Short mmCIF file of C-alpha atoms and ligand atoms in Angstrom, two decimals:
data_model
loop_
_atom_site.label_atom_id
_atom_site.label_comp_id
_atom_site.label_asym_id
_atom_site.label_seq_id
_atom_site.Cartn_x
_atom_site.Cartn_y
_atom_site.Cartn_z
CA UNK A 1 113.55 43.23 73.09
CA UNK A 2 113.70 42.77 69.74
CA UNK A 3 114.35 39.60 69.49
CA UNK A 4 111.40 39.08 71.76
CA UNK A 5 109.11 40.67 69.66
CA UNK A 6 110.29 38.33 66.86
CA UNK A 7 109.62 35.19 68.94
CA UNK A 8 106.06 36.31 69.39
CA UNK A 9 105.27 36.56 66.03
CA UNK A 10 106.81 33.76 64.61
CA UNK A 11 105.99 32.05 67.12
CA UNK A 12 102.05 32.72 66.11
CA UNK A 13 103.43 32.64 62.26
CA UNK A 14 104.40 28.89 62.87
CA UNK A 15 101.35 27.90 64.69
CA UNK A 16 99.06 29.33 62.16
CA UNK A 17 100.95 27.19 59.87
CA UNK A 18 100.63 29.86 57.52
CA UNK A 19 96.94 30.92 57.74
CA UNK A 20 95.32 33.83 59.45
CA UNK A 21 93.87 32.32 62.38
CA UNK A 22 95.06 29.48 64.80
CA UNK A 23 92.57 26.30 65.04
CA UNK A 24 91.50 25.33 68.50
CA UNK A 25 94.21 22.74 68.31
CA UNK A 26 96.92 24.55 67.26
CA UNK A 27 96.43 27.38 70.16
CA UNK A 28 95.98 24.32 72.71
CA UNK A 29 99.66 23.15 71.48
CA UNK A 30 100.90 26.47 71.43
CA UNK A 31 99.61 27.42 75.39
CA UNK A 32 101.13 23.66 76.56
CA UNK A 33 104.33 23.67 74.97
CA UNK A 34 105.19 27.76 75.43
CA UNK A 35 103.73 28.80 78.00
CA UNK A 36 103.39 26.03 80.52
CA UNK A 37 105.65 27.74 83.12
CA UNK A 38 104.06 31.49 82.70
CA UNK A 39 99.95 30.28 82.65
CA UNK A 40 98.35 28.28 84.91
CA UNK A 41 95.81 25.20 83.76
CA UNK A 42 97.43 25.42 80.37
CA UNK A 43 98.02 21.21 80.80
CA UNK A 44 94.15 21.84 81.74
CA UNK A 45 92.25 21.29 78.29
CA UNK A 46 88.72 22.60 79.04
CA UNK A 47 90.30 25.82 80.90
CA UNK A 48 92.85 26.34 77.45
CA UNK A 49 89.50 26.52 76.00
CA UNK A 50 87.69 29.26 77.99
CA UNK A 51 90.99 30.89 77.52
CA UNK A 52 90.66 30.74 74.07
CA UNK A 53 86.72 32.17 74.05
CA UNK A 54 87.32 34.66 76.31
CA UNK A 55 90.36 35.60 73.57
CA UNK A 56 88.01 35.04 70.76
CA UNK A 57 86.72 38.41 69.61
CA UNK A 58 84.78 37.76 66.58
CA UNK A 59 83.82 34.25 67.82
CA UNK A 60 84.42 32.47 64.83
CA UNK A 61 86.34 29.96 66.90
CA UNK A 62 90.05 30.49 65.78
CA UNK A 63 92.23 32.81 67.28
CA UNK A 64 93.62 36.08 64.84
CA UNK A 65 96.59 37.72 65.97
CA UNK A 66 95.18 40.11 67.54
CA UNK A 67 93.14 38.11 69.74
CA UNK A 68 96.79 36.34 70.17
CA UNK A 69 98.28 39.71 70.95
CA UNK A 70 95.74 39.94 73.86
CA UNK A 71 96.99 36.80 75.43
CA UNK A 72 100.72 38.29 75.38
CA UNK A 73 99.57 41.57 76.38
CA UNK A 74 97.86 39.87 79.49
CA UNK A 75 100.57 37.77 80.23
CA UNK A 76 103.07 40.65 80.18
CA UNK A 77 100.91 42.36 82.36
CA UNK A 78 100.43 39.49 84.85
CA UNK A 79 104.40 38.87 85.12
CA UNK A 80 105.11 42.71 85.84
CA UNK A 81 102.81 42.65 88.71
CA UNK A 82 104.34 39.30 90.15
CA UNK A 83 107.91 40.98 89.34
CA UNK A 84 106.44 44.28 90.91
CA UNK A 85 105.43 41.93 94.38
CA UNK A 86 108.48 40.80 94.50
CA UNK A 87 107.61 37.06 93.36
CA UNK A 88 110.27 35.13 91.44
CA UNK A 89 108.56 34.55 88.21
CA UNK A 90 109.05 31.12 86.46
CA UNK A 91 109.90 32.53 83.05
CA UNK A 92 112.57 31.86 81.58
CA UNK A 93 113.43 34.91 79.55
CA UNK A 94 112.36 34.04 76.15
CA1 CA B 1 88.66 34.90 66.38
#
């Protein structure tokens, strides 16, 4: 768990490249090399960016980690009620 919790925020640390906020293009990277297994339409330009609107609290058009934290809370939430159906999930554990 802990480890997990590291991976998400270096993860967003490394993406950020060391700012405060992720560009459009750096959270487009991020969703098709990460989490290409977990989200659907994340090969899907235009729908990475509704994603990233609808994560975009302040709407100054980068994404802050805590509208990144949103994203993983969501996605956490949407793989315990696949696991909770029964579903195999395709994650693989990182
Ligand atoms: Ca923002």
């Amino acid at each position: 768990m802990e480890s997990a919790i590291k991976t998400v925020v270096t993860q967003f640390l490394g993406s950020a490249r060391g700012k405060e906020n992720m560009d459009s293009k750096n959270f487009q990277k991020l969703v098709k090399n990460q989490l290409g297994n977990i989200l659907s339409g994340s090969e899907n330009s235009s729908a990475v960016k509704d994603m990233m609107k609808g994560l975009d609290d302040n709407e100054d058009g980068k994404v802050s980690f805590q509208e990144y934290m949103k994203l993983v809370g969501y996605l956490a939430c949407q793989l315990s009620e696949q696991r909770a159906q029964g579903q195999t999930s395709t994650a693989n554990g990182e």
